[in-house]
Coordinates of C-alpha atoms in Angstrom, one line a residue:
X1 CA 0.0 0.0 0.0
X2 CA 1.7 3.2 -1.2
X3 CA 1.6 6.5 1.1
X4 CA -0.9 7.8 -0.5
X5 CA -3.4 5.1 -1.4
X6 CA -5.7 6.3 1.0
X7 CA -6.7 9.0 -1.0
X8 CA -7.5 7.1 -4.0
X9 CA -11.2 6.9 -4.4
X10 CA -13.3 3.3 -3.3
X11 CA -14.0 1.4 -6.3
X12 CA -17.5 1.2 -7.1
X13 CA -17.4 -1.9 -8.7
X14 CA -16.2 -4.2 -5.8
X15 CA -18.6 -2.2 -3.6
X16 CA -21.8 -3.0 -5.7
X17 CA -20.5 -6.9 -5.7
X18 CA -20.1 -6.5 -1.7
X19 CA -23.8 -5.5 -1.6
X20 CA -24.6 -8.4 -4.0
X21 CA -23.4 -10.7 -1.2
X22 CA -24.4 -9.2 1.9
X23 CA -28.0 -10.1 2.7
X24 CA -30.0 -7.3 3.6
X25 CA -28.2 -4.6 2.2
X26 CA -29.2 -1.4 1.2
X27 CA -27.6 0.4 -2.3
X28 CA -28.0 4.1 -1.7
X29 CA -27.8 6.2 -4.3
X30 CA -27.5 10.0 -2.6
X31 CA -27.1 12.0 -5.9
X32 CA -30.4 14.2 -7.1
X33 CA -33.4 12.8 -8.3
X34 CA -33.1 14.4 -11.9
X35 CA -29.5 12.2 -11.8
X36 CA -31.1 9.1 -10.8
X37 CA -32.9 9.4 -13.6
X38 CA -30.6 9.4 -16.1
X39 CA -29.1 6.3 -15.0
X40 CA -28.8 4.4 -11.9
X41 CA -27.6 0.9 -10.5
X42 CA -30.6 -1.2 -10.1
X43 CA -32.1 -2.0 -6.8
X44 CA -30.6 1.6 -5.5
X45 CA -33.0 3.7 -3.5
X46 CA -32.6 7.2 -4.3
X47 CA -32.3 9.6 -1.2
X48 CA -30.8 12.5 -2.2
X49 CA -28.2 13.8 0.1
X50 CA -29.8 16.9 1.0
X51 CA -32.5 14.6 2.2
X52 CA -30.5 12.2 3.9
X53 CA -32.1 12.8 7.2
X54 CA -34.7 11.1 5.7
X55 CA -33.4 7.9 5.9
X56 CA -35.1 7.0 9.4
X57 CA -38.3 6.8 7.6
X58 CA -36.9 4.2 5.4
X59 CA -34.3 2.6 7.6
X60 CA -35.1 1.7 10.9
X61 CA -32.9 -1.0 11.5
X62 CA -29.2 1.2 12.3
X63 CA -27.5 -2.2 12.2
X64 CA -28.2 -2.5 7.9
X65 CA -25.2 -2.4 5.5
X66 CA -26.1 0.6 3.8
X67 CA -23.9 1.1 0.5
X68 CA -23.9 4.4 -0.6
X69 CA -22.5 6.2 -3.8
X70 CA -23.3 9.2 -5.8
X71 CA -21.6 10.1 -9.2
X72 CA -17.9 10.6 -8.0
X73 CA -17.6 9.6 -4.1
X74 CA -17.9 13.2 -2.9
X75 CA -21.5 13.5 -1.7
X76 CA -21.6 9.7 -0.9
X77 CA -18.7 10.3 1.9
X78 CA -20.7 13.2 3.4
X79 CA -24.0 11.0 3.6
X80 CA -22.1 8.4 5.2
X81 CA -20.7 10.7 7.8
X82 CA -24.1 11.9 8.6
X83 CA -25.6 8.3 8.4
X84 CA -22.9 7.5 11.2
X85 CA -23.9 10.8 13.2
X86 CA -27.0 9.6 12.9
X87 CA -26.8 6.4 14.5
X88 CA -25.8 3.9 11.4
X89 CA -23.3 2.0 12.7
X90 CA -22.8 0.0 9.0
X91 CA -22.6 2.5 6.3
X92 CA -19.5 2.3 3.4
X93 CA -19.2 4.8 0.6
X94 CA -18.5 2.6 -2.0
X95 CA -17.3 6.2 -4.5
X96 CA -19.2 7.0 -7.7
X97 CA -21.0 5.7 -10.7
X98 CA -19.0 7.6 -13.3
X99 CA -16.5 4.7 -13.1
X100 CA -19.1 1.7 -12.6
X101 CA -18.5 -0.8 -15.3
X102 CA -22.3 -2.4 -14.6
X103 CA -25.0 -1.8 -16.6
X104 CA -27.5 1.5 -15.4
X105 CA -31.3 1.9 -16.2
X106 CA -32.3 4.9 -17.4
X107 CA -36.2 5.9 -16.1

């Protein structure tokens, strides 16, 4: 691990295949609804960050892998720090869907 690897961004693609394989996981997609519509992972829920206090409506279990990304890793790292200030105790930015590989539907 180089000096600096901590800074590279999480890869979206092994996140989305953790969430595959962890039952009861949530895929959180935090970017705005207009976004979401032009193309997003399916089985995300789309909770857009500036809603993200929200997410006890939806969530009442803390304890739930929640695996959230947005389109770079920016906003997805803020919602997980307020998921966490919240209560969450399992929530991973997994980065953004600009560099998923996966295929997206469009609605």
């Amino acid at each position: 691990m180089g000096l600096f690897a901590f800074l590279s961004p999480p890869d979206i693609n092994a996140g989305v295949a953790e969430y595959e394989s962890t039952d009861g996981a949530v895929l959180l997609d935090v970017r705005t609804e207009e976004e979401y519509r032009e193309g997003h992972i399916a089985g995300s829920i789309n909770l857009p960050l500036d809603k993200i206090a929200a997410i006890g409506n939806m969530i009442k279990d803390k304890s739930t892998p929640l695996y959230v990304h947005c389109l770079s890793g920016s906003r997805s790292g803020r919602a997980v720090s307020c998921l966490k200030k919240s209560g969450y105790t399992n929530a991973t930015n997994i980065g953004g869907i600009s560099g998923y590989r996966g295929k997206v539907i469009r609605s």
